[in-house]
Tab-separated table of C-alpha atoms and ligand atoms in Angstrom:
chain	number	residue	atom	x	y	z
W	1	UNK	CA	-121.915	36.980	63.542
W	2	UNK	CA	-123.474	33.633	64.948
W	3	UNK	CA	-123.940	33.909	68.577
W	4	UNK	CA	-122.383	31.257	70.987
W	5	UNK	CA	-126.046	30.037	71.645
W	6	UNK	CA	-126.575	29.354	67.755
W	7	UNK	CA	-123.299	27.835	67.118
W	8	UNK	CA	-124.312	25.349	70.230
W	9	UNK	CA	-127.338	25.168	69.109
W	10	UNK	CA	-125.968	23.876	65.424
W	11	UNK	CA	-122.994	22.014	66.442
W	12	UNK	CA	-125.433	20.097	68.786
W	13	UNK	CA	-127.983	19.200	66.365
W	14	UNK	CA	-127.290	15.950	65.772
W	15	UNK	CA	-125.661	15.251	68.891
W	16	UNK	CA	-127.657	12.395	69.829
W	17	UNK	CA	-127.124	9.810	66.574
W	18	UNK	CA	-124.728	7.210	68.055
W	19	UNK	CA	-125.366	5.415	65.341
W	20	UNK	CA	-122.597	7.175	63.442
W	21	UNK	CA	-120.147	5.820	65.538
W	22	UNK	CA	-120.752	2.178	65.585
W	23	UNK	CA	-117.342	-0.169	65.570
W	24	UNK	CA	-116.746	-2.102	62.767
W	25	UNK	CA	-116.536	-5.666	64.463
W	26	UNK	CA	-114.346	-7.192	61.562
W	27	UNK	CA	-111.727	-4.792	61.200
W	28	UNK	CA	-108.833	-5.794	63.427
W	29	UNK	CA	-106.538	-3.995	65.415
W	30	UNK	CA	-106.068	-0.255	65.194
W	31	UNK	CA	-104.154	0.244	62.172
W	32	UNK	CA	-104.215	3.943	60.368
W	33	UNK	CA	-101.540	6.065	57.655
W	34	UNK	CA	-100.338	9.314	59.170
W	35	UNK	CA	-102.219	11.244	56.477
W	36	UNK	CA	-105.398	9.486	57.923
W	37	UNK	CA	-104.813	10.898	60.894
W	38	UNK	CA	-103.570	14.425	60.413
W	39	UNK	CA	-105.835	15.310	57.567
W	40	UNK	CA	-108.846	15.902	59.855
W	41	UNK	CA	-106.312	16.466	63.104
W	42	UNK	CA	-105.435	19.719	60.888
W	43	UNK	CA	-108.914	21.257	61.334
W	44	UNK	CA	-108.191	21.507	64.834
W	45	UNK	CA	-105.317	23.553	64.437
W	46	UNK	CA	-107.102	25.833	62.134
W	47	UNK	CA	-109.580	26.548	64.982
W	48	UNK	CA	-106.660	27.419	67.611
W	49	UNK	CA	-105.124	29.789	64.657
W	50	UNK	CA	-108.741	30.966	64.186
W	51	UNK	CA	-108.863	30.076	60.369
W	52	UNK	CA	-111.662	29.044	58.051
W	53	UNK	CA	-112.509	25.586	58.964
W	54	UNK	CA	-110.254	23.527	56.250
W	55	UNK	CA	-107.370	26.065	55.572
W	56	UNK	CA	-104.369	23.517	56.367
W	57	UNK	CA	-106.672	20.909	53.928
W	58	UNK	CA	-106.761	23.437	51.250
W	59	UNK	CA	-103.190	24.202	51.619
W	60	UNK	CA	-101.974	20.848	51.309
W	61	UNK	CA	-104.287	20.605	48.591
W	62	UNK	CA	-103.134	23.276	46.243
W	63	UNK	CA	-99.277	21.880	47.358
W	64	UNK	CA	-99.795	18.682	46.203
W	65	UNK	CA	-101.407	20.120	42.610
W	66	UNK	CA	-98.484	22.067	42.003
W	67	UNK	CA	-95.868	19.624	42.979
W	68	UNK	CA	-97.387	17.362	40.914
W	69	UNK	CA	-98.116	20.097	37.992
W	70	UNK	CA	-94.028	20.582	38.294
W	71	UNK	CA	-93.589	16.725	37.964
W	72	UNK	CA	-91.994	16.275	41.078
W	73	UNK	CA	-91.563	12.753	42.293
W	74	UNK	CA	-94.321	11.032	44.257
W	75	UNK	CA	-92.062	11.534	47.745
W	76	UNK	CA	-92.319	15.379	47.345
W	77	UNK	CA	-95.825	15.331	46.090
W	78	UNK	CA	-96.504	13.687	49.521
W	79	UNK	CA	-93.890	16.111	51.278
W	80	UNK	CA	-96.310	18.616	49.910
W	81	UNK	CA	-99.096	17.217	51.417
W	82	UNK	CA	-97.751	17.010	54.874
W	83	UNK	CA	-96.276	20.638	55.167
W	84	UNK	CA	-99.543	21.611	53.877
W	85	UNK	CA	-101.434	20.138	56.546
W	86	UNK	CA	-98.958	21.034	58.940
W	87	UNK	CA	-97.367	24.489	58.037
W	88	UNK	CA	-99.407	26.084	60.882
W	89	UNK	CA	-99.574	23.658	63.498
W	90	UNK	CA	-96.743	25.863	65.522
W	91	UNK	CA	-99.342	28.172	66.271
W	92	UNK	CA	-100.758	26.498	68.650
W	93	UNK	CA	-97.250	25.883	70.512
W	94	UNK	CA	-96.596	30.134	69.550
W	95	UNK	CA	-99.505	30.895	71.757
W	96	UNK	CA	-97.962	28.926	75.094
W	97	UNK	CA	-94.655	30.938	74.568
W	98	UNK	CA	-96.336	33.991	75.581
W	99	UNK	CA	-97.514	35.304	72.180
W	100	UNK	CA	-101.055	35.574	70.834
W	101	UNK	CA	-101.491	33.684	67.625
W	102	UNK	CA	-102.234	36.308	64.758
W	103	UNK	CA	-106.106	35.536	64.751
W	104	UNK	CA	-106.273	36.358	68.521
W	105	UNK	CA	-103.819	38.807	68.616
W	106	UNK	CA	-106.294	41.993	69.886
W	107	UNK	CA	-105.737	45.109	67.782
W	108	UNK	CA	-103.792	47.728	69.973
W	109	UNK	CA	-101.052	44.996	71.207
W	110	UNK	CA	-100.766	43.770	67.742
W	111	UNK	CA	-97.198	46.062	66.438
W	112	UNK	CA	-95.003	44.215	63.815
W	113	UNK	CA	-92.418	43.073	66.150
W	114	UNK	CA	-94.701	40.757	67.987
W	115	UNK	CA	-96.028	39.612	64.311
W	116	UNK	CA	-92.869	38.225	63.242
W	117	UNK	CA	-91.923	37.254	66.468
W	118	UNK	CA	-95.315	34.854	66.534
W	119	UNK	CA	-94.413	33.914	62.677
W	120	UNK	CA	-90.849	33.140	63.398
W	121	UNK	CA	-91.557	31.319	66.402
W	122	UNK	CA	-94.476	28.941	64.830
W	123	UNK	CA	-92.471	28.257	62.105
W	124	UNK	CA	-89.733	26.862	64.551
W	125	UNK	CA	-92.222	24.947	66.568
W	126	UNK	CA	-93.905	23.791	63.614
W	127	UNK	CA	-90.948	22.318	61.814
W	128	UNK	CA	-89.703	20.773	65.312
W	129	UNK	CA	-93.070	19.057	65.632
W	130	UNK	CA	-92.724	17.526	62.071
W	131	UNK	CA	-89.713	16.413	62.675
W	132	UNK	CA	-91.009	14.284	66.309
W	133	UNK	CA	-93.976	13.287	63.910
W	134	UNK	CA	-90.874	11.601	61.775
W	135	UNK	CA	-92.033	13.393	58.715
W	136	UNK	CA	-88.862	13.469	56.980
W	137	UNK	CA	-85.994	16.658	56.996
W	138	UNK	CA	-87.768	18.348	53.674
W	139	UNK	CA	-91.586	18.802	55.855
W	140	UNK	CA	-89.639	20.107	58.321
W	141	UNK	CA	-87.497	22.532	55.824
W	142	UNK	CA	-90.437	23.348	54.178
W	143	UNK	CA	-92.413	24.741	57.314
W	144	UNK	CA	-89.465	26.528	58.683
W	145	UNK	CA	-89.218	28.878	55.605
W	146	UNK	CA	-92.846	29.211	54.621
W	147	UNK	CA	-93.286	33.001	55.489
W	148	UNK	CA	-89.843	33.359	53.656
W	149	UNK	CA	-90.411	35.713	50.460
W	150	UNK	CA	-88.910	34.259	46.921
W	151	UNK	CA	-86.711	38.212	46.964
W	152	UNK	CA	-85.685	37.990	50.663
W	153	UNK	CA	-88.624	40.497	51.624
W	154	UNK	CA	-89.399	37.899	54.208
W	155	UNK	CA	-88.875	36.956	57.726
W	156	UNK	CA	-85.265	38.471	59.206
W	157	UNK	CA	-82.561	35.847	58.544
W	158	UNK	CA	-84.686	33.813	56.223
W	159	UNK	CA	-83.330	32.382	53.368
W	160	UNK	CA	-84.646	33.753	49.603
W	161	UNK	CA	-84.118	32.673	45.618
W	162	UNK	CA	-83.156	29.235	44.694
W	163	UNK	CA	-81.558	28.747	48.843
W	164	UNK	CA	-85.200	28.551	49.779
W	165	UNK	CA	-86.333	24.665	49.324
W	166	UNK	CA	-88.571	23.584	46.363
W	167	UNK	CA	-91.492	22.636	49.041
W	168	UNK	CA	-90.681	26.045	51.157
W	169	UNK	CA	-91.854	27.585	47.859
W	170	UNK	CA	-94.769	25.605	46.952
W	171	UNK	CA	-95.965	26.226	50.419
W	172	UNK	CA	-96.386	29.528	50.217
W	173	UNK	CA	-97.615	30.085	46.889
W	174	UNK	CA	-100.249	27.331	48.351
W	175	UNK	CA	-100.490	29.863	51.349
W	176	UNK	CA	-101.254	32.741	49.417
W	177	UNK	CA	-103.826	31.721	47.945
W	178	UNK	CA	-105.696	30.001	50.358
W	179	UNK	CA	-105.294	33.479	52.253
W	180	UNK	CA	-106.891	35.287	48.989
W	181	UNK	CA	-109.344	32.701	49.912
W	182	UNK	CA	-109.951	34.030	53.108
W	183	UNK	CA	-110.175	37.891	52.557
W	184	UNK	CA	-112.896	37.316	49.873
W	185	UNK	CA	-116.479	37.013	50.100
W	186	UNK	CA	-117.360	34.560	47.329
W	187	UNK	CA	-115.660	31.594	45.388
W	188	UNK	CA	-116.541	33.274	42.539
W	189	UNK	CA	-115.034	36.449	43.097
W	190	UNK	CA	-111.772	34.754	43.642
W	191	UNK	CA	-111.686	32.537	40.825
W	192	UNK	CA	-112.123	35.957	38.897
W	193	UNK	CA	-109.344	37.665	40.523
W	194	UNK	CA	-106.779	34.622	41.396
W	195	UNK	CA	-104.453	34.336	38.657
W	196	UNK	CA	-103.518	37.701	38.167
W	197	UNK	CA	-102.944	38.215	41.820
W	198	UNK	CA	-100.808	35.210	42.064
W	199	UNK	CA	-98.709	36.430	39.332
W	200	UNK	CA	-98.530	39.748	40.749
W	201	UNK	CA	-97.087	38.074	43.739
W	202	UNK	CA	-94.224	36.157	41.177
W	203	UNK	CA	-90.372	37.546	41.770
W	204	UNK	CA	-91.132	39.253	44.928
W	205	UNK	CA	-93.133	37.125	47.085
W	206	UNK	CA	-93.413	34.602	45.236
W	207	UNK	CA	-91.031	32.327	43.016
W	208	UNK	CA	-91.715	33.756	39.667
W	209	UNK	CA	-91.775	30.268	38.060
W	210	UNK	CA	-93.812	28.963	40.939
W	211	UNK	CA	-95.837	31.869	40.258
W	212	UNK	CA	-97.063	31.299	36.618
W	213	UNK	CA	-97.689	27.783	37.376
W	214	UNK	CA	-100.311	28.770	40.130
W	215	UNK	CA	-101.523	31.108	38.083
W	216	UNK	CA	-102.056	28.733	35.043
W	217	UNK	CA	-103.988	26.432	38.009
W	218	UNK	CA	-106.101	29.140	38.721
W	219	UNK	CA	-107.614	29.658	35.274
W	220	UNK	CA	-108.440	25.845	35.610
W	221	UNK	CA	-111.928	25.559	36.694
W	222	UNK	CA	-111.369	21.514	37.777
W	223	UNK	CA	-108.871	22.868	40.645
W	224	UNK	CA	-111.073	25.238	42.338
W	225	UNK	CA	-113.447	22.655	41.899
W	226	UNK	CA	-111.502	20.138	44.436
W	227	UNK	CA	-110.512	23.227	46.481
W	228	UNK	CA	-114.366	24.111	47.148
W	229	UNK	CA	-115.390	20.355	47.308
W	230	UNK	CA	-117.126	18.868	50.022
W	231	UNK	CA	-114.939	15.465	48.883
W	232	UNK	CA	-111.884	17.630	49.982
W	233	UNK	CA	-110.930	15.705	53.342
W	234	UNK	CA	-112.533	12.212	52.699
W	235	UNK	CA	-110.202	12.327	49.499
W	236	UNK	CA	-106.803	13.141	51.403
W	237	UNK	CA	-107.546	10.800	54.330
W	238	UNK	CA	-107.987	8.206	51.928
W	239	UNK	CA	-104.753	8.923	50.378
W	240	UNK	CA	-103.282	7.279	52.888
W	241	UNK	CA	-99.952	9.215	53.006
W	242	UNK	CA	-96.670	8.718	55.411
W	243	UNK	CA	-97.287	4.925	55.990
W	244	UNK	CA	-99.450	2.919	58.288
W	245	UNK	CA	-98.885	3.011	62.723
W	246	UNK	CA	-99.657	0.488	64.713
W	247	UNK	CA	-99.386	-0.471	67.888
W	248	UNK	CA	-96.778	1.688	70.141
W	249	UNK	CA	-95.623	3.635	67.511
W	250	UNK	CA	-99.278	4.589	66.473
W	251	UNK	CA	-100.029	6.071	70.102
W	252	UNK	CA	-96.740	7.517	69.877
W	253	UNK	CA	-97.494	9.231	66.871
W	254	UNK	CA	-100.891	10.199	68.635
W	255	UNK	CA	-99.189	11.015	71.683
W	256	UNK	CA	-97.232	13.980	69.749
W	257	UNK	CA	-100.043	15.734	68.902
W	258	UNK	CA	-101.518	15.387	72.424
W	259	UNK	CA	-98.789	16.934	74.226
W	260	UNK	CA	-98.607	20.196	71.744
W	261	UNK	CA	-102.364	20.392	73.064
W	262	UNK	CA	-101.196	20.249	76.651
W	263	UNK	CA	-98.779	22.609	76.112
W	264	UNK	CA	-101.850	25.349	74.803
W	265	UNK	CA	-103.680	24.522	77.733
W	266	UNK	CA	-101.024	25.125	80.117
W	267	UNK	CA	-101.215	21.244	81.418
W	268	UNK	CA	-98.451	19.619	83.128
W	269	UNK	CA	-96.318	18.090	80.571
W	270	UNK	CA	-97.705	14.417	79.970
W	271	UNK	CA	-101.001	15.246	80.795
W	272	UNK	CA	-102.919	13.457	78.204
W	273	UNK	CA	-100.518	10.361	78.066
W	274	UNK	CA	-101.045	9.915	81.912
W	275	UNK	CA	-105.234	9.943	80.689
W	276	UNK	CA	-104.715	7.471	78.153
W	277	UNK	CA	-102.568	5.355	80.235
W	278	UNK	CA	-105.355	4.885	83.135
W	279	UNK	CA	-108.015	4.882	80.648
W	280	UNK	CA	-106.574	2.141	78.957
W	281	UNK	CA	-105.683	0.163	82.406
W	282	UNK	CA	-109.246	0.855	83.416
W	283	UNK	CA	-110.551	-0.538	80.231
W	284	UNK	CA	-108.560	-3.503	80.278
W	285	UNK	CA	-109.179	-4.458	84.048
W	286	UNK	CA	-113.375	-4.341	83.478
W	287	UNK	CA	-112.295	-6.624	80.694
W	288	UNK	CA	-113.460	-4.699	77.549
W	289	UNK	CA	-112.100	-6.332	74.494
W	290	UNK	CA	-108.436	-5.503	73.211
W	291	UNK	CA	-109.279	-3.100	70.043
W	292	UNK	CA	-112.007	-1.367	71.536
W	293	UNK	CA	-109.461	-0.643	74.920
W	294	UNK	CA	-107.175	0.413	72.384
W	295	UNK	CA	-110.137	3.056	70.933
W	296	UNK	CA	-110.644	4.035	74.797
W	297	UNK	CA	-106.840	4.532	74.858
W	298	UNK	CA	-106.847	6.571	71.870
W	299	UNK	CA	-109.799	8.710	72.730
W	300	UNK	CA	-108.183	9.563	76.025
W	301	UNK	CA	-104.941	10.839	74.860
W	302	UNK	CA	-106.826	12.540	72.510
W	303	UNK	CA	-109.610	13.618	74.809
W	304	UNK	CA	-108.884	17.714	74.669
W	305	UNK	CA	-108.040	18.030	71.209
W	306	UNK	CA	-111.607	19.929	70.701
W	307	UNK	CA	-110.213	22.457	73.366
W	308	UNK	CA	-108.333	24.040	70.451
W	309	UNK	CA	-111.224	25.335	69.992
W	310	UNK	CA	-111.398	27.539	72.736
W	311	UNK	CA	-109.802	30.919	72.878
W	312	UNK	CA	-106.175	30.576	75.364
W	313	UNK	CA	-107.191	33.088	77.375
W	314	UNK	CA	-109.950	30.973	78.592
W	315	UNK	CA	-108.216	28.248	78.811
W	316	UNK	CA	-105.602	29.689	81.100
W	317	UNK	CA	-107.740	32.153	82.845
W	318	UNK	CA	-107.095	32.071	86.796
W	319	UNK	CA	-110.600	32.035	87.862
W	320	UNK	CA	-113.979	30.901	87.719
W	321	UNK	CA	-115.381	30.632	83.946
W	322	UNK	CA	-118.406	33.334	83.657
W	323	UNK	CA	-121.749	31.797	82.097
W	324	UNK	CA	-120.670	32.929	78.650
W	325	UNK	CA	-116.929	31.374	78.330
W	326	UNK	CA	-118.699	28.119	79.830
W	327	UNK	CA	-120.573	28.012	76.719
W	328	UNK	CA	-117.788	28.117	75.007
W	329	UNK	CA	-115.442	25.887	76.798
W	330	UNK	CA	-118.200	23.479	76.915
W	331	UNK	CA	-118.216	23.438	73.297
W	332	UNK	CA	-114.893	21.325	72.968
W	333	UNK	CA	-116.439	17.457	73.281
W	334	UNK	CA	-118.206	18.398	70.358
W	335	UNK	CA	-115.600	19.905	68.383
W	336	UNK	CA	-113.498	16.626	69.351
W	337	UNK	CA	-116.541	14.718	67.779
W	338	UNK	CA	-116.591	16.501	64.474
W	339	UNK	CA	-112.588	16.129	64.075
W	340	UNK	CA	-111.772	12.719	65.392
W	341	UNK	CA	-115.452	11.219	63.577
W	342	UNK	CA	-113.271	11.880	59.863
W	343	UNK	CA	-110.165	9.551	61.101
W	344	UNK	CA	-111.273	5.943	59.625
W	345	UNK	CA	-111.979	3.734	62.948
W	346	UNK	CA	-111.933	6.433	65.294
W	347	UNK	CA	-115.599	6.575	65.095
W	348	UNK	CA	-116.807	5.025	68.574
W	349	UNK	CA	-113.595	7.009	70.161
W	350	UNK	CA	-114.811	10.366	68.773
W	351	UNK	CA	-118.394	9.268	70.276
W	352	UNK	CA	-116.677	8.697	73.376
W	353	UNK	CA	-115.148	11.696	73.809
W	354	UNK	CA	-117.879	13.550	72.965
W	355	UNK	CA	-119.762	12.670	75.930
W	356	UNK	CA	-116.523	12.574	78.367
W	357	UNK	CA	-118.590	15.601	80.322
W	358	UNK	CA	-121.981	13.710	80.663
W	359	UNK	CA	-123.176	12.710	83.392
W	360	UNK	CA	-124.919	9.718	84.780
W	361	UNK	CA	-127.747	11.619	86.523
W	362	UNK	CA	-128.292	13.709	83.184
W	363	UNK	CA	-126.623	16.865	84.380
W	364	UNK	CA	-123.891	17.047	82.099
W	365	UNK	CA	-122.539	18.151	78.451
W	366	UNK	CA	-123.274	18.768	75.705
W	367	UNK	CA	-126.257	15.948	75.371
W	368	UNK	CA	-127.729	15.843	78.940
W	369	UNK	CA	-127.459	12.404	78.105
W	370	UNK	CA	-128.463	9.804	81.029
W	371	UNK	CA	-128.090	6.952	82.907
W	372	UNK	CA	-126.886	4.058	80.758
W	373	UNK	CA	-126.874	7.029	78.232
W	374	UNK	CA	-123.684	7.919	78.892
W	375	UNK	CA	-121.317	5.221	77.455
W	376	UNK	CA	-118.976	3.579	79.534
W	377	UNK	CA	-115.620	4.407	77.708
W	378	UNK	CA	-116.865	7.859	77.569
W	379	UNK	CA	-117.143	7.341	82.046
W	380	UNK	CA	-113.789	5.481	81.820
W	381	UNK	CA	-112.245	8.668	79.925
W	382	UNK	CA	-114.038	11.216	82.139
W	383	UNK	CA	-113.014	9.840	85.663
W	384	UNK	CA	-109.126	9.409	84.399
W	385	UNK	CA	-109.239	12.878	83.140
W	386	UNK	CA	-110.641	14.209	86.539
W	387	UNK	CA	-108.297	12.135	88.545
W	388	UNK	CA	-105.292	13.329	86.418
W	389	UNK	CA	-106.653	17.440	86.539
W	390	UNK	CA	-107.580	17.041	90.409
W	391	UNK	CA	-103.596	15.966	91.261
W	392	UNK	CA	-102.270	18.799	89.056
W	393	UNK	CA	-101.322	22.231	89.074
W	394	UNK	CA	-104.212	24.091	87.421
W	395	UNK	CA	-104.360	27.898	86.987
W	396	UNK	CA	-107.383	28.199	89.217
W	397	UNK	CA	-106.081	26.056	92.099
W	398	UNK	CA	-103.094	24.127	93.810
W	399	UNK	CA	-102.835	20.075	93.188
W	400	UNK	CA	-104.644	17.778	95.442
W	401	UNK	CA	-103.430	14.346	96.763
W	402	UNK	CA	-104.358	11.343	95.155
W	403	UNK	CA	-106.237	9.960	98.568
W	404	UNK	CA	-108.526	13.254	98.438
W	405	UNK	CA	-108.885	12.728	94.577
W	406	UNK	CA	-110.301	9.622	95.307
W	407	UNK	CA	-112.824	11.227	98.121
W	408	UNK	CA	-113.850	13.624	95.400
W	409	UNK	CA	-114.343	11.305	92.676
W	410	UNK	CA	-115.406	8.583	95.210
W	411	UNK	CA	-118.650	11.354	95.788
W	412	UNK	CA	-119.575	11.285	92.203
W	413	UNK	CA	-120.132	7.925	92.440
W	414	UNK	CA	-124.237	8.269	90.944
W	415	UNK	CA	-123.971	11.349	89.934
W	416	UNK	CA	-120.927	11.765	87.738
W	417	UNK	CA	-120.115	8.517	87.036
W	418	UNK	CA	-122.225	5.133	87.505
W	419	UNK	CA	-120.731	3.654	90.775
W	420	UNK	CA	-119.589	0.327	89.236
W	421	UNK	CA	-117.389	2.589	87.000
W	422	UNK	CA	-115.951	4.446	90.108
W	423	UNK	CA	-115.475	1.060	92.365
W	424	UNK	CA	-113.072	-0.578	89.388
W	425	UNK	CA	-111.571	2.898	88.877
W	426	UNK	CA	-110.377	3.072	92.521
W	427	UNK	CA	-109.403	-1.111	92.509
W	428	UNK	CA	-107.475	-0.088	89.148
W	429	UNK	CA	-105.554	2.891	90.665
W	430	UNK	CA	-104.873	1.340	93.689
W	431	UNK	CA	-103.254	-1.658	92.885
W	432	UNK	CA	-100.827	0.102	90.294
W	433	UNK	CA	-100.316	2.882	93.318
W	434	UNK	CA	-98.989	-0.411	95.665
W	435	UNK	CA	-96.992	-1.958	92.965
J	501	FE2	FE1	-97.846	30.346	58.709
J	502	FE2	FE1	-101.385	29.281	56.647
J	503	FE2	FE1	-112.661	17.704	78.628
């Protein structure tokens, strides 16, 4: 088991190469495909679900193979690859509701009832988050019924046979064996055993036809090569699937995804929108150039993704953070880094976000960076962010007003945050306070 220290210690290691997330000065304004976006976005959710890094990836891979190994049409092949990437995603909305997602679910309180109550209820969420990510009626379908068995074994009141849709039943032969995945050791061992337990699975689980096809997949050495490549995400981001955002509807589409994170963290509803819509005032008013305020804007509302990293009890625990859940709560800038770095253009966001805890007098995380260090979109996200938690409920204490927010942050001034940063932070505020 790696320790918290060595997982810091190797998630950190190349913390400090900025260089990686350099803007490209030619490339216009922000512009990017759904499937661009959610691709890596889907690694996130595997962390809150406490999955192998990649499971929603692999799923959508093995959808789309089959689909297209079926000769669907091109518009389910892509269906495929969105309720792969997405067939989970209600898991993180299943923990807010009260119920521990399966991989944190502790071992006594785990009984069936609160299994399939978890399962039912992300596959609700999940399918009612599609549909707000305008994904199209047979995603959504096809994450409602994915737990649904082929011989109405299933979930209570699913639907089974030929009433369960064609992507429904891709998905979870893609499911299954990403799970088989999972439970073994090595690839090899599951190349070995895959087919025949797929087929197994065929008329009960499984659709049986669905079944034989997978299992005729699995005997094919170039699928598990994709499924084990390293290529795996860089080739379905640059797929390019669901059509291209700009604009409003692009931090609309962002803004989705931000508030199912709120919800996990117990935030006040809006809490990352209200971030991205000071950060991108802030940004504007000390005159930093239209696409990069629209990369400060982005990186804001996207500033706690990385926090679905962090176990929920943490994240809604009542009291101080001992030394050890620090560690690990201060391990979400970087987690933000690794996800958001994959989405084409968000580079110099996912920099900024990773150092949205540094501080200018070297004292924060996860770099220690210093001084002019610290970038100053990664400042501009960090003071709306404490503005926005200082004024709100949190578990650990009541909401301030926004005159003693501004004594608080006005005190960080040096420390925190350069003072510059802080004086056009409280001119910005102020002035849309008045009007
Ligand atoms: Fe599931
Ligand atoms: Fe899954
Ligand atoms: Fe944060």
């Amino acid at each position: 088991m790696t320790s918290n220290a060595q997982r810091i210690e190797i998630l950190q290691a190349d913390f400090l190469d900025s260089r990686l997330y350099d803007e490209d000065p030619g490339a216009g304004p922000l512009r990017l495909s759904r499937g661009a976006i959610l691709a890596p976005i889907s690694r996130a959710f595997d962390l809150a679900e406490r999955r192998r890094s990649g499971h929603a990836q692999r799923v959508a891979y093995v959808s789309m193979y089959l689909a297209s190994e079926m000769e669907l049409d091109p518009d389910h092949i892509e269906g495929a690859f969105f309720a792969g990437l997405l067939h989970d995603l209600g898991m993180a909305g299943a923990a807010t509701a009260g119920v521990a997602p399966t991989g944190e679910a502790s071992g006594d309180s785990a009984n069936w009832a609160e299994i399939v109550k978890t399962l039912n209820l992300h596959c609700e969420i999940g399918s009612r988050i599609v549909r707000r990510l305008g994904l199209g009626e047979d995603v959504a379908r096809a994450v409602q019924h994915h737990h649904d068995c082929w011989d109405g074994s299933g979930m209570p009141g699913g639907l089974s046979g030929e009433r369960l849709p064609v992507l429904a039943r891709i998905l979870a032969a893609a499911d299954r064996v990403e799970s088989l995945f999972d439970q073994e050791a090595s690839p090899l061992a599951l190349r070995r055993t895959a087919a025949s337990e797929i087929a197994a699975m065929g008329g009960s689980e499984l659709d049986p036809k669905i079944a034989e096809v997978m299992a005729e997949l699995a005997r094919d050495d170039g699928f598990w090569l994709g499924f084990y490549g390293e290529e795996l995400e860089p080739t379905l981001v640059s797929l390019n699937y669901g059509g291209m955002l700009e604009g409003t509807p692009l931090q609309e589409f962002i803004g989705v995804i931000a508030d199912l994170v709120d919800s996990r963290n117990g935030r006040t509803p809006g809490h990352s929108r209200r971030v991205a819509d000071m950060a991108g005032r802030l940004a504007e008013a000390r005159g930093i150039p239209a696409v990069r305020t629209e990369l400060v804007r982005t990186g804001a509302m996207l500033q706690d993704i990385g926090t679905l990293g962090v176990p929920i009890a943490l994240l809604h625990k009542p009291d101080i953070l001992n030394v050890d859940e620090m560690a690990t709560m201060q391990l979400h800038p970087t987690y933000a880094r690794d996800i958001l770095s994959e989405i084409p253009r968000l580079g110099p966001a996912a920099w900024w976000v990773a150092c949205h805890h540094e501080r200018v007098d070297g004292k924060g995380y996860p770099g220690m960076l210093e001084g002019a260090e610290v970038p100053v979109e990664a400042q501009i996200i960090g003071i709306c962010e404490t503005f926005e938690a200082l004024t709100n409920d949190r578990p650990h204490r009541q909401a301030m007003s926004a005159a003693d927010a501004f004594d608080i942050i006005r005190g960080l001034a040096g420390q925190r945050f350069e003072a510059d940063v802080v004086d056009s932070f409280e001119a910005t505020m102020e002035e849309s306070l008045a009007s």
